[in-house]
mmCIF file of C-alpha atoms in Angstrom:
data_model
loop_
_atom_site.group_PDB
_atom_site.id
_atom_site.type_symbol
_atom_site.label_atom_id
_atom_site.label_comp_id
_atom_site.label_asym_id
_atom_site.label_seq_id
_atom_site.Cartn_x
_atom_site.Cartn_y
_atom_site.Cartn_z
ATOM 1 C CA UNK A 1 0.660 19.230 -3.967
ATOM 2 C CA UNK A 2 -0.247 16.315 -2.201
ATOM 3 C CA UNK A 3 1.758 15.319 1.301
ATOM 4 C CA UNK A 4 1.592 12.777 3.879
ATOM 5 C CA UNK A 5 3.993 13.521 6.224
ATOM 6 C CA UNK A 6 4.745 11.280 8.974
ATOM 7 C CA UNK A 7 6.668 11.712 12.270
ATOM 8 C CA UNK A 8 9.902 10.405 13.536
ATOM 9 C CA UNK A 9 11.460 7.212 14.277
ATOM 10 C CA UNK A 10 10.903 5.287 17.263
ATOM 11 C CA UNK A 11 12.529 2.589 19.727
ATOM 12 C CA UNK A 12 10.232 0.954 22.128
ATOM 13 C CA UNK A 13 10.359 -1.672 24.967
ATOM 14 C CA UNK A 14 8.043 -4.655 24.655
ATOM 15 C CA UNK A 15 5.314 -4.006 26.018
ATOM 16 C CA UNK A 16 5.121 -0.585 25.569
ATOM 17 C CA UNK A 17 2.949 1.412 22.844
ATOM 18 C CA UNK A 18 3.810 3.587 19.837
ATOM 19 C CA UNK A 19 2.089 6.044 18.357
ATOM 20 C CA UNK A 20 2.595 7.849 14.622
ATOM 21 C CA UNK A 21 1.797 10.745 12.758
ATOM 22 C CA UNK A 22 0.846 11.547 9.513
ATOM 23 C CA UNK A 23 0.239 14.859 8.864
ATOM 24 C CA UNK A 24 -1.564 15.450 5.387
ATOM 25 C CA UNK A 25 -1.339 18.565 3.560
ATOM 26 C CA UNK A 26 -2.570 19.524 0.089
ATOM 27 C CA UNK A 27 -6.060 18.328 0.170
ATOM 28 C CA UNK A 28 -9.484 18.397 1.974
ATOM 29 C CA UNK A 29 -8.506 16.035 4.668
ATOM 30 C CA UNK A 30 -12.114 14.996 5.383
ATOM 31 C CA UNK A 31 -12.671 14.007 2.098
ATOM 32 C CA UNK A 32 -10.290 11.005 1.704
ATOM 33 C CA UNK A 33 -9.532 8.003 3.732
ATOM 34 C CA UNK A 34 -6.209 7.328 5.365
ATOM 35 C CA UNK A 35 -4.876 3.679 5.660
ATOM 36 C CA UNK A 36 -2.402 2.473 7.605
ATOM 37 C CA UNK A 37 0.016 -0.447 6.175
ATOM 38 C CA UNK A 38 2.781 -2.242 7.451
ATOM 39 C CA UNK A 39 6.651 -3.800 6.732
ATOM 40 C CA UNK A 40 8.492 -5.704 8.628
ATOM 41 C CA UNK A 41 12.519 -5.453 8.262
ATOM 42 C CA UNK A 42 12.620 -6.916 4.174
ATOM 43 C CA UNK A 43 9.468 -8.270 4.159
ATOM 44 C CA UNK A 44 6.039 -7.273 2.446
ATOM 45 C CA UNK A 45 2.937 -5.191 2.850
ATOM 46 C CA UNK A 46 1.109 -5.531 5.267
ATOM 47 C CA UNK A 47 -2.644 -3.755 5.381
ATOM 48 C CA UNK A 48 -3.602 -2.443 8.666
ATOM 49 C CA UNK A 49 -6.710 -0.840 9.008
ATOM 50 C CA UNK A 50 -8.336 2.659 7.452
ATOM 51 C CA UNK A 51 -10.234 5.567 9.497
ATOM 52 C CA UNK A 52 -12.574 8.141 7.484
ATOM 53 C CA UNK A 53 -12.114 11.553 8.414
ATOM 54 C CA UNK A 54 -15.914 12.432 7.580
ATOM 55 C CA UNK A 55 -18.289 10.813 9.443
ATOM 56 C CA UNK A 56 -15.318 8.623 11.651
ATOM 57 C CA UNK A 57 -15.589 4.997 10.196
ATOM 58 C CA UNK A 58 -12.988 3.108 11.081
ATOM 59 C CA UNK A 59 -11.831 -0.392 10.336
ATOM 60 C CA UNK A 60 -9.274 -2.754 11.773
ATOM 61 C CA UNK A 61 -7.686 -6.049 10.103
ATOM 62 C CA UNK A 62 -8.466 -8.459 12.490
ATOM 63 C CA UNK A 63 -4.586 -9.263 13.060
ATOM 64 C CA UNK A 64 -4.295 -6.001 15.088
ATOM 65 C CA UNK A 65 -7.775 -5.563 16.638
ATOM 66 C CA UNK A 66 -7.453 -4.866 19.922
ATOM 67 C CA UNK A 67 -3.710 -3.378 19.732
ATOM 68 C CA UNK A 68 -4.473 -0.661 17.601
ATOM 69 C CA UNK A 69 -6.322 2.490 17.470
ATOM 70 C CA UNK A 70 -6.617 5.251 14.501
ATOM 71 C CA UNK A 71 -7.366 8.372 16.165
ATOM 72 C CA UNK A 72 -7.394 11.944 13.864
ATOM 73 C CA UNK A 73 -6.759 15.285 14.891
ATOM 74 C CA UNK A 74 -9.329 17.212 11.885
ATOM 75 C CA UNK A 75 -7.973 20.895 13.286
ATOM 76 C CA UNK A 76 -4.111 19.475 12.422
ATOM 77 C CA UNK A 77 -5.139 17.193 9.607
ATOM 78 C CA UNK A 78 -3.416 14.694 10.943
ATOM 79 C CA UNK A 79 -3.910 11.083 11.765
ATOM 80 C CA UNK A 80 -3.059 9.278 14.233
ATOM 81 C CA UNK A 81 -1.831 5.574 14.675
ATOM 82 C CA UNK A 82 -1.388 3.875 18.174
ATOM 83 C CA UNK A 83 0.109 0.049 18.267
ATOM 84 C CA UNK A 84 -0.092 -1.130 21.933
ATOM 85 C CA UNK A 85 1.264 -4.007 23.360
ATOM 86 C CA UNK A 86 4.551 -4.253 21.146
ATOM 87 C CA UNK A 87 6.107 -7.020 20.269
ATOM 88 C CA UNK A 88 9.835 -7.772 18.953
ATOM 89 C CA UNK A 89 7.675 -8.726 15.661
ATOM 90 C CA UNK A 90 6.467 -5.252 15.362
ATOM 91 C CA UNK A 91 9.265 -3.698 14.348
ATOM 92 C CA UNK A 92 9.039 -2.317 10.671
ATOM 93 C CA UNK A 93 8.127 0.757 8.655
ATOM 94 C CA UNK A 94 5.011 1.946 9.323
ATOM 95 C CA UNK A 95 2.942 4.050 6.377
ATOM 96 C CA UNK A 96 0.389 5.951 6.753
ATOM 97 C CA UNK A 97 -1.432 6.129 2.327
ATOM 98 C CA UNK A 98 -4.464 8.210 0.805
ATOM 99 C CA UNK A 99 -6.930 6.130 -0.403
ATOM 100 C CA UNK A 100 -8.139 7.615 -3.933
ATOM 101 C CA UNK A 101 -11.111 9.895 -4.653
ATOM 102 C CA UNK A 102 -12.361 6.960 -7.449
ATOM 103 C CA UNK A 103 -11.652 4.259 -4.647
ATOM 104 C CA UNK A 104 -10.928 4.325 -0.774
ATOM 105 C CA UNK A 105 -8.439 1.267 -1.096
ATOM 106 C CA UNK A 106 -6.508 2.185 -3.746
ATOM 107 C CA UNK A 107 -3.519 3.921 -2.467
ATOM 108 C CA UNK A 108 -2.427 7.066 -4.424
ATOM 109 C CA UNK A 109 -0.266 8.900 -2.118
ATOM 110 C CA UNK A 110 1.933 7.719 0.830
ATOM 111 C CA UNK A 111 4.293 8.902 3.780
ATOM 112 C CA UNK A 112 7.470 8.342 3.772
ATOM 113 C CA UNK A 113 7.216 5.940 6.660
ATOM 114 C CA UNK A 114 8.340 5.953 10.079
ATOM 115 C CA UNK A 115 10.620 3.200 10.943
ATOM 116 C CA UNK A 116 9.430 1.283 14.295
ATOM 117 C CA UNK A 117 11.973 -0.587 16.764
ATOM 118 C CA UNK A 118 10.813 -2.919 19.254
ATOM 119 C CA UNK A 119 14.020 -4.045 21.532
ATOM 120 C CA UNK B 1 -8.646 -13.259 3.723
ATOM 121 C CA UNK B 2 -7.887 -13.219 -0.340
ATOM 122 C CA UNK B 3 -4.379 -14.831 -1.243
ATOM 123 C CA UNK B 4 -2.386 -12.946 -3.767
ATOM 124 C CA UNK B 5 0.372 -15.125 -5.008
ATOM 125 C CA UNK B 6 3.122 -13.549 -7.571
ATOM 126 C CA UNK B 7 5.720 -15.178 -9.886
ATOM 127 C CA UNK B 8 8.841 -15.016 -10.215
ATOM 128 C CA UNK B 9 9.749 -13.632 -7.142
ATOM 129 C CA UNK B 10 13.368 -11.933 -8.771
ATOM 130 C CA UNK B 11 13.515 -11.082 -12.013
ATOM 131 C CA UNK B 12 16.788 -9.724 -13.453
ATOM 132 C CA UNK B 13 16.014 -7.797 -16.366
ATOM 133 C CA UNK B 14 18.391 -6.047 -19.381
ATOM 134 C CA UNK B 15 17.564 -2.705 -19.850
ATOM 135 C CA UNK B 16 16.004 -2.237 -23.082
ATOM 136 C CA UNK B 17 13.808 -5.470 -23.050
ATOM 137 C CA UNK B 18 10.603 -6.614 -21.588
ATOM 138 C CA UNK B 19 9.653 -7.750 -18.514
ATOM 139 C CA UNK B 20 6.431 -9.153 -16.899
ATOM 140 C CA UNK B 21 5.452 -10.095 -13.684
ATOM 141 C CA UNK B 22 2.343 -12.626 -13.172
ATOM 142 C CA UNK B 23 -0.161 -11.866 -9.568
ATOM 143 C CA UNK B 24 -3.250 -14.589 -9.018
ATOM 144 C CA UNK B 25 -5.866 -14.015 -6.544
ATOM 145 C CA UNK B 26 -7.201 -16.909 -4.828
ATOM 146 C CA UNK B 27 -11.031 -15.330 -5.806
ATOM 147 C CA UNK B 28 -12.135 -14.183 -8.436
ATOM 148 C CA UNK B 29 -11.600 -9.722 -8.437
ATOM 149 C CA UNK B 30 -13.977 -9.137 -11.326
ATOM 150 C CA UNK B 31 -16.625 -6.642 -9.869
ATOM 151 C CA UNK B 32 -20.169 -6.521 -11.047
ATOM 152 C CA UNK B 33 -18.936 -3.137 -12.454
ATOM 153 C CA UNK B 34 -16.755 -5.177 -14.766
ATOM 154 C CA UNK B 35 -13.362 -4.020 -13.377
ATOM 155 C CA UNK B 36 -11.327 -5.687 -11.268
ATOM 156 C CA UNK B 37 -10.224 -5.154 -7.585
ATOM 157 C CA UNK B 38 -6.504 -5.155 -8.343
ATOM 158 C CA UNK B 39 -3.593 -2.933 -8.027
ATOM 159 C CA UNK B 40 0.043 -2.657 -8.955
ATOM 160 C CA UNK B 41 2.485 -0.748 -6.909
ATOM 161 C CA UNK B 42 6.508 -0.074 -7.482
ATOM 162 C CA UNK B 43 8.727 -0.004 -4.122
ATOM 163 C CA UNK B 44 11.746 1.473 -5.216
ATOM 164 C CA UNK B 45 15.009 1.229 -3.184
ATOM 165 C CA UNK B 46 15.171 3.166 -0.150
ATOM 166 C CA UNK B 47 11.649 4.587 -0.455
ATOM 167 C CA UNK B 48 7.873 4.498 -0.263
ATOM 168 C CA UNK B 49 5.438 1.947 -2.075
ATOM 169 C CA UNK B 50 3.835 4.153 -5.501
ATOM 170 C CA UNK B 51 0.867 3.512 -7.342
ATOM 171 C CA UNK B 52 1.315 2.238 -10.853
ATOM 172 C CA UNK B 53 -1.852 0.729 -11.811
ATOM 173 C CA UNK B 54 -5.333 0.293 -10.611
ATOM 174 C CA UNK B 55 -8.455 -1.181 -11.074
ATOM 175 C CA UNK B 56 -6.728 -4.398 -13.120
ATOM 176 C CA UNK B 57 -4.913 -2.035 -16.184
ATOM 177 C CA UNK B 58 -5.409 1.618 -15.623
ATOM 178 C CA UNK B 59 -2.550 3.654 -15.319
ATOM 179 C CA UNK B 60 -1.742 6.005 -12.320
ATOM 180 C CA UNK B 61 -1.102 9.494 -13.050
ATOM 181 C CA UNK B 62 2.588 10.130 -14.652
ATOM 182 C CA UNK B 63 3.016 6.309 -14.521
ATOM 183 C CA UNK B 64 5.001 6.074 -18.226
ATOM 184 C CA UNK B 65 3.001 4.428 -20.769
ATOM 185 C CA UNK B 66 6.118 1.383 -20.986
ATOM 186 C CA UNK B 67 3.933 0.100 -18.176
ATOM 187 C CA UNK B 68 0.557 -1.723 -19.012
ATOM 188 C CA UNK B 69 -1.663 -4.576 -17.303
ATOM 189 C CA UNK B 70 -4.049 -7.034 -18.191
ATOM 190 C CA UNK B 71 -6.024 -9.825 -16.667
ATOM 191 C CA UNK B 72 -9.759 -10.757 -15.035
ATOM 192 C CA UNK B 73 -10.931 -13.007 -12.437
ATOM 193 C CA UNK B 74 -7.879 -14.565 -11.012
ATOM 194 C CA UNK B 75 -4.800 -14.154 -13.176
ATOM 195 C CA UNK B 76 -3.161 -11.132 -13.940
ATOM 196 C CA UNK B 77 -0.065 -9.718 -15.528
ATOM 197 C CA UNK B 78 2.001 -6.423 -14.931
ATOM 198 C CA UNK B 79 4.571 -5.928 -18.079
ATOM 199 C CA UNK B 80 6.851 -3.183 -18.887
ATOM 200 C CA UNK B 81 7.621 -2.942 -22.594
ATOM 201 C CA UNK B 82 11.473 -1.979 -22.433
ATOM 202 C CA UNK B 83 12.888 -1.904 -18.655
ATOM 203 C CA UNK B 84 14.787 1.079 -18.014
ATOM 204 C CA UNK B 85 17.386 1.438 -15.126
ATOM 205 C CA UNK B 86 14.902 3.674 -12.945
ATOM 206 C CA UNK B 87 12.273 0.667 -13.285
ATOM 207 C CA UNK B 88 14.205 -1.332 -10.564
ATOM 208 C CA UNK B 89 12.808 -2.253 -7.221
ATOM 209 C CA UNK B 90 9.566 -4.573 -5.905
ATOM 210 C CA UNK B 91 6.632 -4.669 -7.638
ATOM 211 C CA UNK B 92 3.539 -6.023 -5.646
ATOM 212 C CA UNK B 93 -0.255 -6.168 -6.408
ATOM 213 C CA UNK B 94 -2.965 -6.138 -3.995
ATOM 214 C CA UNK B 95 -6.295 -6.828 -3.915
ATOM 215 C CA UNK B 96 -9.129 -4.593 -2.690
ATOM 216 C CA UNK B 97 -12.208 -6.918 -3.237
ATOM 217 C CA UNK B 98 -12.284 -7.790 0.218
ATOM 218 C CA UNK B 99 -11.535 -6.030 3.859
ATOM 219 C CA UNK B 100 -8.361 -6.690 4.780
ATOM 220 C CA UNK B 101 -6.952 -5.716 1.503
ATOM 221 C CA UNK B 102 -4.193 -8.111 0.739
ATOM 222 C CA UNK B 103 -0.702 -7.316 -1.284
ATOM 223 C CA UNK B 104 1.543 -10.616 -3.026
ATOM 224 C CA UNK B 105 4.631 -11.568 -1.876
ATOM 225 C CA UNK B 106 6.284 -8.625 -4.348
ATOM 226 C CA UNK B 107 8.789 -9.306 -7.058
ATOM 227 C CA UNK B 108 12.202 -8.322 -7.030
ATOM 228 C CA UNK B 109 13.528 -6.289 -10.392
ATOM 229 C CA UNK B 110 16.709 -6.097 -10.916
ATOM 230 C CA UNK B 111 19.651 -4.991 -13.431
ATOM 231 C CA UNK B 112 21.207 -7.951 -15.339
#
């Protein structure tokens, strides 16, 4: 079955950078694109950007252009996301989602999140 | 960036009876294609956003049929035909017309 599986939680200085996992298992990673998307402490969703494994396109909201990079590791299936220059604002649950096979933004699996601390 | 704006924001609900949630856009979502650029997904407590509908009213795979959608253009409407206890939780569209794709605000069921 289908699994995104994302790494640990983190506490970070401002300042400093963070980078998640998300590990996806199940499917032909190259096939799908992975999305990013973001909660603060009991707030909503936030879209981040998306990378596509086959052929590398990646996109950015423009909010976090510039602090963050999706990076993949296509050996691991795994993607990478990298948020530098943290802020206290930062903190939240971070998800990494599968966009669907009928459409790349609609969201039909997702991690289990990985809880970001910026203090 | 598209504005998704949902109403009410917390709904208590009595199991049994139905429910409905309302989502505008600020733009119109109809495609050329003739389906619309909107989603539905349930946050239950505790764990990870899930797909319940796409495309404007097309269920998600083992999404209960108590669940339906409707709407075009700007207005639409997520309703669940009897609530049941497991239904609970924050239910938020999105729109995926544009890049960045944007969610609502979410709506809060809850257990009368």
């Amino acid at each position: 079955q289908v699994q995104l599986v994302q790494s640990g939680a983190e506490v970070k200085t401002p300042g400093a950078s963070v980078k998640v996992s998300c590990k996806a298992s199940g499917y032909t990673f190259i096939n799908y694109y992975i999305h990013w998307v973001r909660q603060a402490p009991g707030q909503g969703l936030e879209w981040m950007g998306f990378f596509y494994p086959n052929g590398g396109d990646t996109f950015y909201a423009q909010k976090f252009q510039g602090r963050v990079t999706i990076t993949w590791d296509r050996s691991l299936s795994t993607a990478h996301m990298e948020l530098s220059s943290l802020r206290s604002d930062d903190t939240g649950v971070y998800y990494c989602a599968r966009g669907a096979q009928i459409s790349r933004s609609i969201f039909d699996y997702w991690g289990q999140g990985t809880l970001v601390t910026v203090s | 960036d598209i504005v998704m704006t949902q109403s009410p924001l917390s709904l208590p609900v009595t199991p049994g009876e139905p429910a409905s949630i309302s989502c505008r856009s600020s733009q119109s979502l109809l495609q050329s294609s003739g389906s619309n650029s909107l989603d539905w997904y349930l946050q239950k407590p505790g764990l990870s956003p899930q797909l319940l509908i796409y495309l404007g009213s097309r269920r998600a795979s083992g999404v209960p049929d108590r669940f339906s959608a409707s709407g075009s253009g700007t207005d639409f409407t997520l309703r669940i035909s009897r609530v049941e206890a497991e239904d609970v939780g924050v239910y938020y569209c999105m729109q995926t017309l544009q890049i960045p794709g944007t969610f609502g605000q979410g709506t809060k069921v809850e257990l009368k």
